[in-house]
Each structure stands twice: as structure tokens, then as C-alpha cells.
Amino acid sequence: MINIKDLGIEGIDTSIEDVTIGNTHITVKNNLPILEKMELIGDIVNASIDDNDFYNPCLGKINLLVKLVLAYTDIEVDENASIFDLYDIFSNGVFQVVIPIISESPDYSFIVHGVEEFIHSIYEYKNSARGILKGLMADAKESNLELEDTVKDINLAPESLTMVKEVLDKLG
């Protein structure tokens, strides 16, 4: 049996490439640790889900490109910066220089494939019997909470009870 230390491998390739965009020097990593890649995949997918819990492919593409640039370069942005504003800014030279470097790395296909598989797994789960039941239970719980809030509002507002009684009397 061979001890892992005998392989003489220190860890991931930590080499970087230096590029210039405009008059600014930027460092691009050639690799990320696996934990950072996994977090990046989850971040891309989660940021690409719309208000109806569906994956938005356009938003997915925007998030993929912007988040790759942010993960692999030393570019810092305000945490409140809009993903759309960043995309527009990065479209003016950053993507053209940085993405080809990242796409040469095995990380790129790992991340893109990971995003695709993650999305596929989400839809597979949501369409499974367990996923459907969980969704129905969540909807029922939310409806019950809304009903409880409505009952509390009616109980707190006597004029509401009078109005409900009048409406019911008119309906017969």
C-alpha cells in the first residue's frame, strides 16, 4: 500500500495568470479548491431560481459568467452590487479576457456540468412523489397560516364581523 504522502503531491495547482484589462492588472486563478467549486455551483444555481421556483436559463448564464469572474479573479465588488450591473460592466472586456483562461481549466467543465446536474436533480426531485407531497404540505401550511392571520384580523376587528354578517345576510 502506498502512503498518500509518498505521492509527493502538495494539493491543487495554485498557479495564476496575470492579465491586463484597460490599464488594470488582474490576477486569474487556474484552479479552485473543491469546496469552493461546490459552493460556487450551489451559489450559481440558487441565484438563478426565479420567484416561482423555476430555474431561469438566462439568469443562469448571467450568474455563471459573473460568479466565475468573481471566484477566479482578484476583482472585488460591493456586496450589494447588482448581478445585472456587473454583467454589463464585465461585458466590456473582462469576460473576453478572463473566461477563455477559466474555460481552459478542467474546473470549467466541472462547474458547468455541476450546475446542469444540480438543476436536473432539483426538477427530478420536485416531480417525484416525495417532492410533490412536500410541496403540497408546504402550500397547505402556508395557507393555514394565512387563514389563521385572517381569523385573527377578523377577531381583532369587530367591524369586520359586522361587515361579514351583512354580506352573508344579503346573500341569503
PDB file of C-alpha atoms in Angstrom:
ATOM      1  CA  MET A   1       0.000   0.000   0.000  1.00  0.00           C
ATOM      2  CA  ILE A   2       1.260   3.497  -0.860  1.00  0.00           C
ATOM      3  CA  ASN A   3       1.022   6.308   1.665  1.00  0.00           C
ATOM      4  CA  ILE A   4      -0.545   9.458   0.213  1.00  0.00           C
ATOM      5  CA  LYS A   5       2.479  11.457   1.385  1.00  0.00           C
ATOM      6  CA  ASP A   6       4.700   9.289  -0.836  1.00  0.00           C
ATOM      7  CA  LEU A   7       2.940  10.656  -3.925  1.00  0.00           C
ATOM      8  CA  GLY A   8       4.699  13.971  -3.438  1.00  0.00           C
ATOM      9  CA  ILE A   9       1.609  15.963  -4.342  1.00  0.00           C
ATOM     10  CA  GLU A  10       1.077  19.116  -2.320  1.00  0.00           C
ATOM     11  CA  GLY A  11      -2.510  19.880  -3.299  1.00  0.00           C
ATOM     12  CA  ILE A  12      -4.208  21.816  -6.051  1.00  0.00           C
ATOM     13  CA  ASP A  13      -2.394  23.814  -8.681  1.00  0.00           C
ATOM     14  CA  THR A  14      -2.192  27.320  -7.262  1.00  0.00           C
ATOM     15  CA  SER A  15      -0.711  28.916 -10.349  1.00  0.00           C
ATOM     16  CA  ILE A  16      -2.168  32.167 -11.625  1.00  0.00           C
ATOM     17  CA  GLU A  17      -2.158  34.153 -14.835  1.00  0.00           C
ATOM     18  CA  ASP A  18      -1.695  37.872 -14.971  1.00  0.00           C
ATOM     19  CA  VAL A  19      -3.752  39.826 -17.485  1.00  0.00           C
ATOM     20  CA  THR A  20      -4.317  43.473 -18.188  1.00  0.00           C
ATOM     21  CA  ILE A  21      -7.728  44.917 -18.909  1.00  0.00           C
ATOM     22  CA  GLY A  22      -7.579  48.564 -19.838  1.00  0.00           C
ATOM     23  CA  ASN A  23      -4.859  49.876 -17.559  1.00  0.00           C
ATOM     24  CA  THR A  24      -5.604  47.473 -14.727  1.00  0.00           C
ATOM     25  CA  HIS A  25      -3.596  44.391 -13.819  1.00  0.00           C
ATOM     26  CA  ILE A  26      -5.814  41.398 -12.883  1.00  0.00           C
ATOM     27  CA  THR A  27      -4.835  38.009 -11.483  1.00  0.00           C
ATOM     28  CA  VAL A  28      -6.732  34.937 -12.719  1.00  0.00           C
ATOM     29  CA  LYS A  29      -6.510  31.663 -10.780  1.00  0.00           C
ATOM     30  CA  ASN A  30      -6.088  28.469 -12.773  1.00  0.00           C
ATOM     31  CA  ASN A  31      -7.824  26.338 -10.177  1.00  0.00           C
ATOM     32  CA  LEU A  32     -10.058  26.484  -7.102  1.00  0.00           C
ATOM     33  CA  PRO A  33     -10.205  24.071  -4.160  1.00  0.00           C
ATOM     34  CA  ILE A  34     -13.055  21.566  -4.485  1.00  0.00           C
ATOM     35  CA  LEU A  35     -15.041  23.076  -1.613  1.00  0.00           C
ATOM     36  CA  GLU A  36     -15.006  26.484  -3.327  1.00  0.00           C
ATOM     37  CA  LYS A  37     -16.134  24.865  -6.605  1.00  0.00           C
ATOM     38  CA  MET A  38     -19.015  23.128  -4.826  1.00  0.00           C
ATOM     39  CA  GLU A  39     -20.066  26.379  -3.134  1.00  0.00           C
ATOM     40  CA  LEU A  40     -19.816  28.206  -6.462  1.00  0.00           C
ATOM     41  CA  ILE A  41     -22.097  25.655  -8.147  1.00  0.00           C
ATOM     42  CA  GLY A  42     -24.703  25.998  -5.378  1.00  0.00           C
ATOM     43  CA  ASP A  43     -24.452  29.783  -5.462  1.00  0.00           C
ATOM     44  CA  ILE A  44     -24.954  29.910  -9.237  1.00  0.00           C
ATOM     45  CA  VAL A  45     -27.999  27.625  -9.119  1.00  0.00           C
ATOM     46  CA  ASN A  46     -29.609  29.300  -6.101  1.00  0.00           C
ATOM     47  CA  ALA A  47     -29.149  32.760  -7.598  1.00  0.00           C
ATOM     48  CA  SER A  48     -30.746  31.568 -10.859  1.00  0.00           C
ATOM     49  CA  ILE A  49     -34.053  30.383  -9.399  1.00  0.00           C
ATOM     50  CA  ASP A  50     -36.904  32.799 -10.061  1.00  0.00           C
ATOM     51  CA  ASP A  51     -39.795  33.771  -7.767  1.00  0.00           C
ATOM     52  CA  ASN A  52     -41.805  30.747  -8.961  1.00  0.00           C
ATOM     53  CA  ASP A  53     -39.038  28.292  -8.003  1.00  0.00           C
ATOM     54  CA  PHE A  54     -38.051  27.684 -11.618  1.00  0.00           C
ATOM     55  CA  TYR A  55     -34.539  27.815 -12.993  1.00  0.00           C
ATOM     56  CA  ASN A  56     -34.219  30.780 -15.342  1.00  0.00           C
ATOM     57  CA  PRO A  57     -31.672  29.850 -18.066  1.00  0.00           C
ATOM     58  CA  CYS A  58     -30.885  33.494 -18.934  1.00  0.00           C
ATOM     59  CA  LEU A  59     -30.307  34.358 -15.292  1.00  0.00           C
ATOM     60  CA  GLY A  60     -28.289  31.139 -15.024  1.00  0.00           C
ATOM     61  CA  LYS A  61     -25.950  32.216 -17.831  1.00  0.00           C
ATOM     62  CA  ILE A  62     -25.524  35.682 -16.294  1.00  0.00           C
ATOM     63  CA  ASN A  63     -24.799  34.217 -12.855  1.00  0.00           C
ATOM     64  CA  LEU A  64     -22.412  31.620 -14.255  1.00  0.00           C
ATOM     65  CA  LEU A  65     -20.262  34.174 -16.056  1.00  0.00           C
ATOM     66  CA  VAL A  66     -20.260  36.850 -13.352  1.00  0.00           C
ATOM     67  CA  LYS A  67     -19.679  34.422 -10.485  1.00  0.00           C
ATOM     68  CA  LEU A  68     -16.867  32.665 -12.383  1.00  0.00           C
ATOM     69  CA  VAL A  69     -15.097  36.005 -12.849  1.00  0.00           C
ATOM     70  CA  LEU A  70     -15.554  36.894  -9.185  1.00  0.00           C
ATOM     71  CA  ALA A  71     -14.365  33.470  -7.985  1.00  0.00           C
ATOM     72  CA  TYR A  72     -11.297  33.224 -10.225  1.00  0.00           C
ATOM     73  CA  THR A  73     -10.028  36.803 -10.210  1.00  0.00           C
ATOM     74  CA  ASP A  74      -8.949  39.339  -7.655  1.00  0.00           C
ATOM     75  CA  ILE A  75     -11.702  41.730  -8.752  1.00  0.00           C
ATOM     76  CA  GLU A  76     -13.605  43.000  -5.727  1.00  0.00           C
ATOM     77  CA  VAL A  77     -17.132  44.380  -5.904  1.00  0.00           C
ATOM     78  CA  ASP A  78     -19.553  45.893  -3.424  1.00  0.00           C
ATOM     79  CA  GLU A  79     -21.621  43.076  -1.902  1.00  0.00           C
ATOM     80  CA  ASN A  80     -24.798  44.968  -2.831  1.00  0.00           C
ATOM     81  CA  ALA A  81     -23.815  45.274  -6.485  1.00  0.00           C
ATOM     82  CA  SER A  82     -26.480  44.115  -8.918  1.00  0.00           C
ATOM     83  CA  ILE A  83     -25.628  40.981 -10.893  1.00  0.00           C
ATOM     84  CA  PHE A  84     -27.025  42.740 -13.967  1.00  0.00           C
ATOM     85  CA  ASP A  85     -24.808  45.799 -13.498  1.00  0.00           C
ATOM     86  CA  LEU A  86     -21.783  43.542 -13.019  1.00  0.00           C
ATOM     87  CA  TYR A  87     -22.667  41.622 -16.180  1.00  0.00           C
ATOM     88  CA  ASP A  88     -22.892  44.861 -18.172  1.00  0.00           C
ATOM     89  CA  ILE A  89     -19.566  46.084 -16.776  1.00  0.00           C
ATOM     90  CA  PHE A  90     -17.790  42.753 -17.318  1.00  0.00           C
ATOM     91  CA  SER A  91     -19.149  42.587 -20.896  1.00  0.00           C
ATOM     92  CA  ASN A  92     -16.831  45.465 -21.792  1.00  0.00           C
ATOM     93  CA  GLY A  93     -13.615  43.432 -21.794  1.00  0.00           C
ATOM     94  CA  VAL A  94     -13.475  41.355 -18.627  1.00  0.00           C
ATOM     95  CA  PHE A  95     -15.395  38.343 -19.978  1.00  0.00           C
ATOM     96  CA  GLN A  96     -13.437  38.419 -23.227  1.00  0.00           C
ATOM     97  CA  VAL A  97     -10.109  38.166 -21.384  1.00  0.00           C
ATOM     98  CA  VAL A  98     -10.946  36.118 -18.271  1.00  0.00           C
ATOM     99  CA  ILE A  99     -13.460  33.474 -19.424  1.00  0.00           C
ATOM    100  CA  PRO A 100     -11.128  31.942 -22.069  1.00  0.00           C
ATOM    101  CA  ILE A 101      -8.496  31.418 -19.347  1.00  0.00           C
ATOM    102  CA  ILE A 102     -11.030  29.840 -16.970  1.00  0.00           C
ATOM    103  CA  SER A 103     -12.551  27.687 -19.714  1.00  0.00           C
ATOM    104  CA  GLU A 104      -9.117  26.117 -20.377  1.00  0.00           C
ATOM    105  CA  SER A 105      -9.143  24.723 -16.844  1.00  0.00           C
ATOM    106  CA  PRO A 106     -10.781  21.357 -16.011  1.00  0.00           C
ATOM    107  CA  ASP A 107     -12.658  23.348 -13.344  1.00  0.00           C
ATOM    108  CA  TYR A 108     -14.805  24.980 -16.007  1.00  0.00           C
ATOM    109  CA  SER A 109     -16.400  21.781 -17.291  1.00  0.00           C
ATOM    110  CA  PHE A 110     -16.734  20.505 -13.716  1.00  0.00           C
ATOM    111  CA  ILE A 111     -18.630  23.655 -12.701  1.00  0.00           C
ATOM    112  CA  VAL A 112     -20.828  23.864 -15.824  1.00  0.00           C
ATOM    113  CA  HIS A 113     -21.674  20.161 -15.593  1.00  0.00           C
ATOM    114  CA  GLY A 114     -22.276  20.535 -11.844  1.00  0.00           C
ATOM    115  CA  VAL A 115     -24.753  23.377 -12.432  1.00  0.00           C
ATOM    116  CA  GLU A 116     -26.591  21.330 -15.088  1.00  0.00           C
ATOM    117  CA  GLU A 117     -26.748  18.245 -12.864  1.00  0.00           C
ATOM    118  CA  PHE A 118     -27.864  20.267  -9.840  1.00  0.00           C
ATOM    119  CA  ILE A 119     -30.740  21.775 -11.826  1.00  0.00           C
ATOM    120  CA  HIS A 120     -31.684  18.374 -13.234  1.00  0.00           C
ATOM    121  CA  SER A 121     -31.712  16.899  -9.710  1.00  0.00           C
ATOM    122  CA  ILE A 122     -33.921  19.711  -8.412  1.00  0.00           C
ATOM    123  CA  TYR A 123     -36.516  19.163 -11.141  1.00  0.00           C
ATOM    124  CA  GLU A 124     -36.316  15.394 -10.745  1.00  0.00           C
ATOM    125  CA  TYR A 125     -36.957  15.748  -7.010  1.00  0.00           C
ATOM    126  CA  LYS A 126     -39.748  18.302  -7.414  1.00  0.00           C
ATOM    127  CA  ASN A 127     -41.503  15.969  -9.866  1.00  0.00           C
ATOM    128  CA  SER A 128     -41.099  12.910  -7.646  1.00  0.00           C
ATOM    129  CA  ALA A 129     -43.910  11.737  -5.390  1.00  0.00           C
ATOM    130  CA  ARG A 130     -41.960  12.862  -2.332  1.00  0.00           C
ATOM    131  CA  GLY A 131     -41.243  16.275  -3.829  1.00  0.00           C
ATOM    132  CA  ILE A 132     -44.849  16.807  -4.847  1.00  0.00           C
ATOM    133  CA  LEU A 133     -46.095  15.816  -1.387  1.00  0.00           C
ATOM    134  CA  LYS A 134     -43.567  18.094   0.290  1.00  0.00           C
ATOM    135  CA  GLY A 135     -44.688  20.979  -1.951  1.00  0.00           C
ATOM    136  CA  LEU A 136     -48.346  20.301  -1.180  1.00  0.00           C
ATOM    137  CA  MET A 137     -47.620  20.175   2.550  1.00  0.00           C
ATOM    138  CA  ALA A 138     -45.708  23.465   2.376  1.00  0.00           C
ATOM    139  CA  ASP A 139     -48.568  25.078   0.444  1.00  0.00           C
ATOM    140  CA  ALA A 140     -51.116  23.756   2.955  1.00  0.00           C
ATOM    141  CA  LYS A 141     -49.057  25.031   5.867  1.00  0.00           C
ATOM    142  CA  GLU A 142     -48.731  28.465   4.234  1.00  0.00           C
ATOM    143  CA  SER A 143     -52.479  28.542   3.513  1.00  0.00           C
ATOM    144  CA  ASN A 144     -53.246  27.561   7.105  1.00  0.00           C
ATOM    145  CA  LEU A 145     -51.021  30.375   8.399  1.00  0.00           C
ATOM    146  CA  GLU A 146     -52.765  32.851   6.093  1.00  0.00           C
ATOM    147  CA  LEU A 147     -56.150  31.581   7.276  1.00  0.00           C
ATOM    148  CA  GLU A 148     -55.067  31.924  10.924  1.00  0.00           C
ATOM    149  CA  ASP A 149     -53.907  35.505  10.252  1.00  0.00           C
ATOM    150  CA  THR A 150     -57.246  36.299   8.592  1.00  0.00           C
ATOM    151  CA  VAL A 151     -59.196  34.840  11.537  1.00  0.00           C
ATOM    152  CA  LYS A 152     -57.045  36.867  13.953  1.00  0.00           C
ATOM    153  CA  ASP A 153     -57.723  40.013  11.922  1.00  0.00           C
ATOM    154  CA  ILE A 154     -61.451  39.340  11.972  1.00  0.00           C
ATOM    155  CA  ASN A 155     -61.375  38.623  15.692  1.00  0.00           C
ATOM    156  CA  LEU A 156     -59.472  41.830  16.338  1.00  0.00           C
ATOM    157  CA  ALA A 157     -61.763  43.969  14.218  1.00  0.00           C
ATOM    158  CA  PRO A 158     -65.437  43.817  15.310  1.00  0.00           C
ATOM    159  CA  GLU A 159     -66.429  45.978  12.354  1.00  0.00           C
ATOM    160  CA  SER A 160     -65.135  43.169  10.107  1.00  0.00           C
ATOM    161  CA  LEU A 161     -67.539  40.735  11.738  1.00  0.00           C
ATOM    162  CA  THR A 162     -70.406  43.172  11.187  1.00  0.00           C
ATOM    163  CA  MET A 163     -69.436  43.530   7.532  1.00  0.00           C
ATOM    164  CA  VAL A 164     -69.171  39.744   7.052  1.00  0.00           C
ATOM    165  CA  LYS A 165     -72.583  39.294   8.695  1.00  0.00           C
ATOM    166  CA  GLU A 166     -74.121  41.937   6.406  1.00  0.00           C
ATOM    167  CA  VAL A 167     -72.660  40.285   3.321  1.00  0.00           C
ATOM    168  CA  LEU A 168     -73.921  36.867   4.389  1.00  0.00           C
ATOM    169  CA  ASP A 169     -77.395  38.292   5.122  1.00  0.00           C
ATOM    170  CA  LYS A 170     -77.528  39.846   1.646  1.00  0.00           C
ATOM    171  CA  LEU A 171     -76.513  36.521   0.069  1.00  0.00           C
ATOM    172  CA  GLY A 172     -79.419  34.886   1.844  1.00  0.00           C
TER     173      GLY A 172
END
